[in-house]
PDB file of C-alpha atoms in Angstrom:
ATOM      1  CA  UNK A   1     -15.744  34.155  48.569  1.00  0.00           C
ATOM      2  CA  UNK A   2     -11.468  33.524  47.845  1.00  0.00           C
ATOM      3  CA  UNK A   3     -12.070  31.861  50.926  1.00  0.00           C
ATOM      4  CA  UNK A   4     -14.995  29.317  50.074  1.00  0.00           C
ATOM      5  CA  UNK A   5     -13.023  28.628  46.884  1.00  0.00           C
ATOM      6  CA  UNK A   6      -9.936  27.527  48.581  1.00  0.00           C
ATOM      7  CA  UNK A   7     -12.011  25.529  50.895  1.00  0.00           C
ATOM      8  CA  UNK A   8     -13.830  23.791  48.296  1.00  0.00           C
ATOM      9  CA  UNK A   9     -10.088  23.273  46.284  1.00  0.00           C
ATOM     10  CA  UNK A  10      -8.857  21.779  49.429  1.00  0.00           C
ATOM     11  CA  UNK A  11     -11.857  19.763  49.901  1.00  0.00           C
ATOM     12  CA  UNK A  12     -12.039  18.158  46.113  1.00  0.00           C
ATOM     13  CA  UNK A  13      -8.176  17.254  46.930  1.00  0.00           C
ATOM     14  CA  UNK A  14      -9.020  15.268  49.471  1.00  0.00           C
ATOM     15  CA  UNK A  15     -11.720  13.479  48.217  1.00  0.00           C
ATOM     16  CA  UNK A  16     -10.439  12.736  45.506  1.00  0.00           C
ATOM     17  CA  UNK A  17      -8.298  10.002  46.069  1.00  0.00           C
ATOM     18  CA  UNK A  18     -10.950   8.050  47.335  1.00  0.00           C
ATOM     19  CA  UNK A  19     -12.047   7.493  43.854  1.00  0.00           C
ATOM     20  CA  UNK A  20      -9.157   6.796  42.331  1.00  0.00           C
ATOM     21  CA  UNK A  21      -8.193   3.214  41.437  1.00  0.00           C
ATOM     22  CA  UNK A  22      -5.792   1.167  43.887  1.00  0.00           C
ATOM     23  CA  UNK A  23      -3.122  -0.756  44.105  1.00  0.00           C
ATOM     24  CA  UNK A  24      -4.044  -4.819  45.431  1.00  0.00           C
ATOM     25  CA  UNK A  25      -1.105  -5.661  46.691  1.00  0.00           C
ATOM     26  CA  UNK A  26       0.012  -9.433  47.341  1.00  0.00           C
ATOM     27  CA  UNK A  27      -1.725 -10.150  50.386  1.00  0.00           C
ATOM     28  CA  UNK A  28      -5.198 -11.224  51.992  1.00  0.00           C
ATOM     29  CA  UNK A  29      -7.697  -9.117  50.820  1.00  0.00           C
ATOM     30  CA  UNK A  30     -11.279  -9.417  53.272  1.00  0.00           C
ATOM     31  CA  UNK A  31     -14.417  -8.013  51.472  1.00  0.00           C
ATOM     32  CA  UNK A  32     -14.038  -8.377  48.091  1.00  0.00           C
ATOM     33  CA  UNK A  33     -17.022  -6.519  45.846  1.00  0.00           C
ATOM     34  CA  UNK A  34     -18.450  -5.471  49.686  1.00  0.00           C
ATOM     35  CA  UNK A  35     -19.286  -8.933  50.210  1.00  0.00           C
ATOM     36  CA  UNK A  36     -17.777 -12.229  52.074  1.00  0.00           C
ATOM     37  CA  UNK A  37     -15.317 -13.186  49.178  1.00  0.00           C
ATOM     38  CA  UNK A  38     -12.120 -12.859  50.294  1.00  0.00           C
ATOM     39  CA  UNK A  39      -8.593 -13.950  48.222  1.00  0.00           C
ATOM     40  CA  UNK A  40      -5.019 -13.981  48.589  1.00  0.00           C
ATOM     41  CA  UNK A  41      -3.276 -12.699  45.273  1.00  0.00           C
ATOM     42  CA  UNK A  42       0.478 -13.238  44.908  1.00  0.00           C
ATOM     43  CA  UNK A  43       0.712 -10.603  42.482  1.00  0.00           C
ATOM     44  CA  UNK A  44      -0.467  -7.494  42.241  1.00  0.00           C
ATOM     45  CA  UNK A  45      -3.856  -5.959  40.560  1.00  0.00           C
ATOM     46  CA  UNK A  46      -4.940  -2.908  40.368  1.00  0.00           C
ATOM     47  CA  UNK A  47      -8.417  -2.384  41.883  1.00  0.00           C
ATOM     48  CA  UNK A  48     -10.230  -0.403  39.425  1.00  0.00           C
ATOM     49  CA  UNK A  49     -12.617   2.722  40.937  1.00  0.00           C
ATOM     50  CA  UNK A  50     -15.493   1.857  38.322  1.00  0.00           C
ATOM     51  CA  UNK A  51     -18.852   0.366  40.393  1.00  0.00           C
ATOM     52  CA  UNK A  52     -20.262  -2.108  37.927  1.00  0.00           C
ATOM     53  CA  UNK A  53     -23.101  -2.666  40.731  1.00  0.00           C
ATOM     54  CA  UNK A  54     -23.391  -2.455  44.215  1.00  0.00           C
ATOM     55  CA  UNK A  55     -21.618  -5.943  44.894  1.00  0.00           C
ATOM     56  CA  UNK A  56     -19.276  -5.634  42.025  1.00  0.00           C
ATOM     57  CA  UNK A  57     -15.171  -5.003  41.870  1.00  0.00           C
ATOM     58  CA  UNK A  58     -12.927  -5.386  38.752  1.00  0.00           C
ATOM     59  CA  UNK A  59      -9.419  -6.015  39.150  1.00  0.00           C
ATOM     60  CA  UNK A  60      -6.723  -5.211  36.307  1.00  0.00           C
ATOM     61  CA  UNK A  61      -3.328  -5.951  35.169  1.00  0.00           C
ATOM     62  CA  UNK A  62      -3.484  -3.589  31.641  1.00  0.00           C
ATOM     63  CA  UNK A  63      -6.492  -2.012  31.620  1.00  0.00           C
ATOM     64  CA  UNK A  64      -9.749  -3.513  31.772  1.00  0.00           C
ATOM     65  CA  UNK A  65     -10.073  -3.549  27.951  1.00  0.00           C
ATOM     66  CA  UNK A  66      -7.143  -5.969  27.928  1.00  0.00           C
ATOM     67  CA  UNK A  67      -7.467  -8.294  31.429  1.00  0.00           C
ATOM     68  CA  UNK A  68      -9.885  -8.180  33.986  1.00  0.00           C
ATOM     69  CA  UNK A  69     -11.111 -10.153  36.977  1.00  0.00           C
ATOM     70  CA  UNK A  70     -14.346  -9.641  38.145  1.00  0.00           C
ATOM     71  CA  UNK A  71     -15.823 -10.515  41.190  1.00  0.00           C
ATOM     72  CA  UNK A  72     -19.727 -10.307  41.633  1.00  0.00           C
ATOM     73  CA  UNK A  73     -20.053 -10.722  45.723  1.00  0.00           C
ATOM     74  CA  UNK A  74     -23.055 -12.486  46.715  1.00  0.00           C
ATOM     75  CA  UNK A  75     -25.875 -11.030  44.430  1.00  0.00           C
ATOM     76  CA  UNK A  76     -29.120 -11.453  46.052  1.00  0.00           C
ATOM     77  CA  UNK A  77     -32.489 -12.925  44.302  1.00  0.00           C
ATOM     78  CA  UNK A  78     -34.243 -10.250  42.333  1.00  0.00           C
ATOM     79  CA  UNK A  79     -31.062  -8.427  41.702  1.00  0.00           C
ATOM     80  CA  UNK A  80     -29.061  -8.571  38.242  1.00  0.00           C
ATOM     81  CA  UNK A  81     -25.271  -8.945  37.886  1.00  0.00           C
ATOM     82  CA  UNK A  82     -24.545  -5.436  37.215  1.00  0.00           C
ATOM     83  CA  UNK A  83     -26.351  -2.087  37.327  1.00  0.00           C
ATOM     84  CA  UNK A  84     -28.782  -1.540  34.495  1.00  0.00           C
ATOM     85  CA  UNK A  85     -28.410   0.975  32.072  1.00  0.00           C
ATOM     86  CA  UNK A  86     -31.871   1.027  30.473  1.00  0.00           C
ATOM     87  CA  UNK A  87     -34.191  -0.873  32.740  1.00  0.00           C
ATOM     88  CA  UNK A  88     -37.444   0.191  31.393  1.00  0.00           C
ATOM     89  CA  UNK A  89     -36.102  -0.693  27.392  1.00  0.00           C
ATOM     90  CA  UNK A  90     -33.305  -3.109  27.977  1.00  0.00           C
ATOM     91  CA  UNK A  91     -33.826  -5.281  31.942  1.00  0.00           C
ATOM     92  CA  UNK A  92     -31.626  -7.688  32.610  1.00  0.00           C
ATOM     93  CA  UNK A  93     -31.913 -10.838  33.865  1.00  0.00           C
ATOM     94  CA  UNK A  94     -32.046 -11.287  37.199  1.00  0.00           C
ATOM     95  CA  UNK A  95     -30.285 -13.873  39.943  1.00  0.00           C
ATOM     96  CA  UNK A  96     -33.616 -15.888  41.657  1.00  0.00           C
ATOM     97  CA  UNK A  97     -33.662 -18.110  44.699  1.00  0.00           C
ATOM     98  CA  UNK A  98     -34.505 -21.326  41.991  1.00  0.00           C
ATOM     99  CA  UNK A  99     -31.839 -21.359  39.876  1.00  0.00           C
ATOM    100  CA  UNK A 100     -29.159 -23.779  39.601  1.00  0.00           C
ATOM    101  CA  UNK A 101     -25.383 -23.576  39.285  1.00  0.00           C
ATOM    102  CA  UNK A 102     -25.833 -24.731  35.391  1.00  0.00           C
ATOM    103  CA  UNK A 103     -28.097 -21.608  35.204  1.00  0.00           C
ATOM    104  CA  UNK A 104     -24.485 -18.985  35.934  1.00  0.00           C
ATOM    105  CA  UNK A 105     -23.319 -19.220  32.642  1.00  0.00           C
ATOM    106  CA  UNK A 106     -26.224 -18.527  30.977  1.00  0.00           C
ATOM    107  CA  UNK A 107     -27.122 -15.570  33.033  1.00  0.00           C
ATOM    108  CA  UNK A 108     -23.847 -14.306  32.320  1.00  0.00           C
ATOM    109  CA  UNK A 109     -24.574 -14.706  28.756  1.00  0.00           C
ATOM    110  CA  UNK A 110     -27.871 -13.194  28.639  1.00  0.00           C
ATOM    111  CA  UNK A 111     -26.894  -9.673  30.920  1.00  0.00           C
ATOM    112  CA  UNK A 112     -23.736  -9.103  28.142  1.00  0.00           C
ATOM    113  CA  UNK A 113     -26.117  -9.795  25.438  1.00  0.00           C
ATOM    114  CA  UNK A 114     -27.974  -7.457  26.830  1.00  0.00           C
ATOM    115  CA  UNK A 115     -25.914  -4.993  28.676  1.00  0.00           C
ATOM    116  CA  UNK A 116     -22.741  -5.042  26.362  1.00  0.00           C
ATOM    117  CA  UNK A 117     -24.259  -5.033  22.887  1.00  0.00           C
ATOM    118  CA  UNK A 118     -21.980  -8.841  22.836  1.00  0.00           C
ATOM    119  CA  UNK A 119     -23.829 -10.757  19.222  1.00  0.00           C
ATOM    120  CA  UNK A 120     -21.443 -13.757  19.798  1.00  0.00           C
ATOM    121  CA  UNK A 121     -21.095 -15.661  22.464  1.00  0.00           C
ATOM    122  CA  UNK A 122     -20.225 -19.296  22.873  1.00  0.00           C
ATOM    123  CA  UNK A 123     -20.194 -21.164  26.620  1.00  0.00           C
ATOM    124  CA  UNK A 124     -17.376 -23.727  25.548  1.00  0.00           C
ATOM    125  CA  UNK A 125     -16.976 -25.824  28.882  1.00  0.00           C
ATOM    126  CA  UNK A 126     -18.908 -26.249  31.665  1.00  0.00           C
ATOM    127  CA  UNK A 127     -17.249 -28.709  34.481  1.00  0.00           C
ATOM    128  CA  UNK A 128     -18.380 -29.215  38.400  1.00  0.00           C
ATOM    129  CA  UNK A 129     -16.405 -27.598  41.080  1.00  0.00           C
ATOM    130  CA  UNK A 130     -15.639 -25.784  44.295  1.00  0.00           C
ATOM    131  CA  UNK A 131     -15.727 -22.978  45.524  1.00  0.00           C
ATOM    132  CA  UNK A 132     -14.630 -22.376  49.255  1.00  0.00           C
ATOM    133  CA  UNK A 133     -16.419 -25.805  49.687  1.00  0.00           C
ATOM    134  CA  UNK A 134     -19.497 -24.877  48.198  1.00  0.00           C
ATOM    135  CA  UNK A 135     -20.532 -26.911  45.170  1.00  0.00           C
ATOM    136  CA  UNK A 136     -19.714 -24.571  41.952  1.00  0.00           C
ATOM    137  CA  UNK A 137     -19.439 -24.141  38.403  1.00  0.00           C
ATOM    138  CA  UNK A 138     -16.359 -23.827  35.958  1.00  0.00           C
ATOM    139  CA  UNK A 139     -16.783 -22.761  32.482  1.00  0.00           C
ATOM    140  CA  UNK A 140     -14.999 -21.312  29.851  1.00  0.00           C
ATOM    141  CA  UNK A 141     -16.536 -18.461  27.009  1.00  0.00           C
ATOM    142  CA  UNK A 142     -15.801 -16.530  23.962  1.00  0.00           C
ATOM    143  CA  UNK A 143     -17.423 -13.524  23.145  1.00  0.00           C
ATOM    144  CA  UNK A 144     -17.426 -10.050  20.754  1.00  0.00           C
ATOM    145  CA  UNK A 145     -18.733  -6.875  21.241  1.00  0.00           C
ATOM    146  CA  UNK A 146     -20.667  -4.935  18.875  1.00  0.00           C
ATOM    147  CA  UNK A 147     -18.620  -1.759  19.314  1.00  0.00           C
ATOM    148  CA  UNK A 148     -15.081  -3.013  19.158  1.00  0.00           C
ATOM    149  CA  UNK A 149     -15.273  -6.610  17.727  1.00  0.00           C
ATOM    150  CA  UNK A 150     -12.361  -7.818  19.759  1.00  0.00           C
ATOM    151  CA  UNK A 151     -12.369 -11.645  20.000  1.00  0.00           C
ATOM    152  CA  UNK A 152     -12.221 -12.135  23.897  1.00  0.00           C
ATOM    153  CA  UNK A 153     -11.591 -15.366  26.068  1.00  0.00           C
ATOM    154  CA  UNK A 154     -13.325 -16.069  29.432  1.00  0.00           C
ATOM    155  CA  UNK A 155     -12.993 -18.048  32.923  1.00  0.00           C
ATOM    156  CA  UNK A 156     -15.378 -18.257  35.632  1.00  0.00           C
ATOM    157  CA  UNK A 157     -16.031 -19.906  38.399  1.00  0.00           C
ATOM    158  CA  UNK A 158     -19.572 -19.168  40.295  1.00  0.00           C
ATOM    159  CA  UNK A 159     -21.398 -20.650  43.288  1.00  0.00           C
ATOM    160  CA  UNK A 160     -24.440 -20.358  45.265  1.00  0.00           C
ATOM    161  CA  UNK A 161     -24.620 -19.745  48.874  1.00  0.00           C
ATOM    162  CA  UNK A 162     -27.260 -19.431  50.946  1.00  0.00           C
ATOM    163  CA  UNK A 163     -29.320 -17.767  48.062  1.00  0.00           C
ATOM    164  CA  UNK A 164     -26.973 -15.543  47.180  1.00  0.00           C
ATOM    165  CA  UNK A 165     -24.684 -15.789  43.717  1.00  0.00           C
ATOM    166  CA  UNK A 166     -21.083 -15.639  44.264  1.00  0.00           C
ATOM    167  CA  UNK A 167     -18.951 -15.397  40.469  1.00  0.00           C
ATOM    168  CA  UNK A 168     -15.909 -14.453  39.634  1.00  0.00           C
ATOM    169  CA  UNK A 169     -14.539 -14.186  35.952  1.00  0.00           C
ATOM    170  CA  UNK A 170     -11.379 -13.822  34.022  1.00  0.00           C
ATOM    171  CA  UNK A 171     -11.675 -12.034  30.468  1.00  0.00           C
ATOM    172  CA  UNK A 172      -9.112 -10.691  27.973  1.00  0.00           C
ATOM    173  CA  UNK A 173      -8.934 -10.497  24.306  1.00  0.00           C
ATOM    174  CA  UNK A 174      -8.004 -13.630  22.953  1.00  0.00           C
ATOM    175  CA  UNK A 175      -5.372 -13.032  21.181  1.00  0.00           C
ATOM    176  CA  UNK A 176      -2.013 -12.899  23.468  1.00  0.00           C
ATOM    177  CA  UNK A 177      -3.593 -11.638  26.468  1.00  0.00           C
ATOM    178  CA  UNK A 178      -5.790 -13.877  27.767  1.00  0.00           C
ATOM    179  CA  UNK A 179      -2.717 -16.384  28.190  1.00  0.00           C
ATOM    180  CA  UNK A 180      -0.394 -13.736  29.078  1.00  0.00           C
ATOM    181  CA  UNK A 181      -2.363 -13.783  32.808  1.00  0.00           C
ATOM    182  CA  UNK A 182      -4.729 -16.525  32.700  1.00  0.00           C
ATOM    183  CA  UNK A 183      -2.491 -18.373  35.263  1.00  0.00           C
ATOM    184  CA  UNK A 184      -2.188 -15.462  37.392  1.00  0.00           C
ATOM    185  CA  UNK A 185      -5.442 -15.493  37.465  1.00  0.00           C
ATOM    186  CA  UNK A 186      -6.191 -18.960  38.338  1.00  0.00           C
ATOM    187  CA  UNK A 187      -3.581 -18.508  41.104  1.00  0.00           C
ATOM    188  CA  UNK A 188      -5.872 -15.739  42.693  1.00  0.00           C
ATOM    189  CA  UNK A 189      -9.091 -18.039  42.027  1.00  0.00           C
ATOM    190  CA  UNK A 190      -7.169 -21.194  44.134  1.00  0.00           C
ATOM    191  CA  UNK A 191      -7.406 -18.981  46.946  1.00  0.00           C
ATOM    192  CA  UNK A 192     -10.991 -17.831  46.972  1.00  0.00           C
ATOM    193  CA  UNK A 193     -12.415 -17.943  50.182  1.00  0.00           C
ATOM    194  CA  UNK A 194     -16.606 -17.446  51.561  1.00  0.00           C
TER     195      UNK A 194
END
């Protein structure tokens, strides 16, 4: 029995690493969120062990209460932007095969309405542009949610390609630290890659 113990002690050691969050060092970086997105950051981020969804990885400078990149890797039709919580009470909204680029933001907005418990929410710009060649979507947001109230900033980008949403988005409270890394940020966005 000692025996089983130890192994099991020496097995949970191992594993356990695997879980752990990760240093992103400067670098390219294939296979972002398990997907084709791939980037080059100059800095580094830590890669946070938290699975939002399947094809879903957050990247940190702070925390991810006080910067965050996240990068939703080519979500397929039927499928939401993160894993729901309650999906018989509370579904989310789900990425189909008809939508249009203007449509991102306003999925985003409706799955942290939903998922987040967010009562404000404001899409302040929405602008054309690209994304590894791909026709795409820029737009900036502010949100609050219910449980902490913290004003918070956004930045996204978000494509289609071939059916399949491709997003990535900045967010930090919006007071100091959303401009503390916002450029960092847009540095690692320049060099997005499908």
């Amino acid at each position: 029995m000692k025996r089983l113990l130890i192994g099991l002690s020496l097995g949970l050691a191992v594993v356990a690493p695997a879980s752990a969050n990760s240093l992103v060092t400067a670098g390219p970086r294939p296979h972002i969120a398990e997907s084709r997105f791939s980037a080059s950051p100059t800095d580094e981020w830590n890669r946070l062990s938290r699975k939002d969804g399947k094809n879903v990885e957050i990247w940190t400078r702070d925390g991810d209460q006080l910067n965050k990149v996240t990068f939703f890797g080519g979500i397929p039709s039927g499928k939401p932007l993160v894993r729901e919580i309650d999906k018989k009470h509370q579904p989310l909204p789900k990425v189909a095969a008809d939508m249009l680029i203007t449509d991102i933001p306003v999925l985003l907005e409706s799955t942290y309405r939903i998922q987040y418990a967010v009562t404000q929410m404001e899409v302040d710009s929405q602008e054309p542009a690209t994304l590894s060649g791909h026709k795409a979507i820029r737009f900036t947001y502010r949100f609050a949610r219910e449980d902490d109230g913290v004003r918070r900033r956004g930045e996204a980008i978000g494509a289609f390609v071939d059916g399949q949403l491709y997003l990535v988005t900045y967010e930090a409270p919006a007071l100091y630290f959303f401009d503390k890394d916002v450029e960092k940020y847009r540095k690692l966005a320049a060099t997005l890659a499908l």
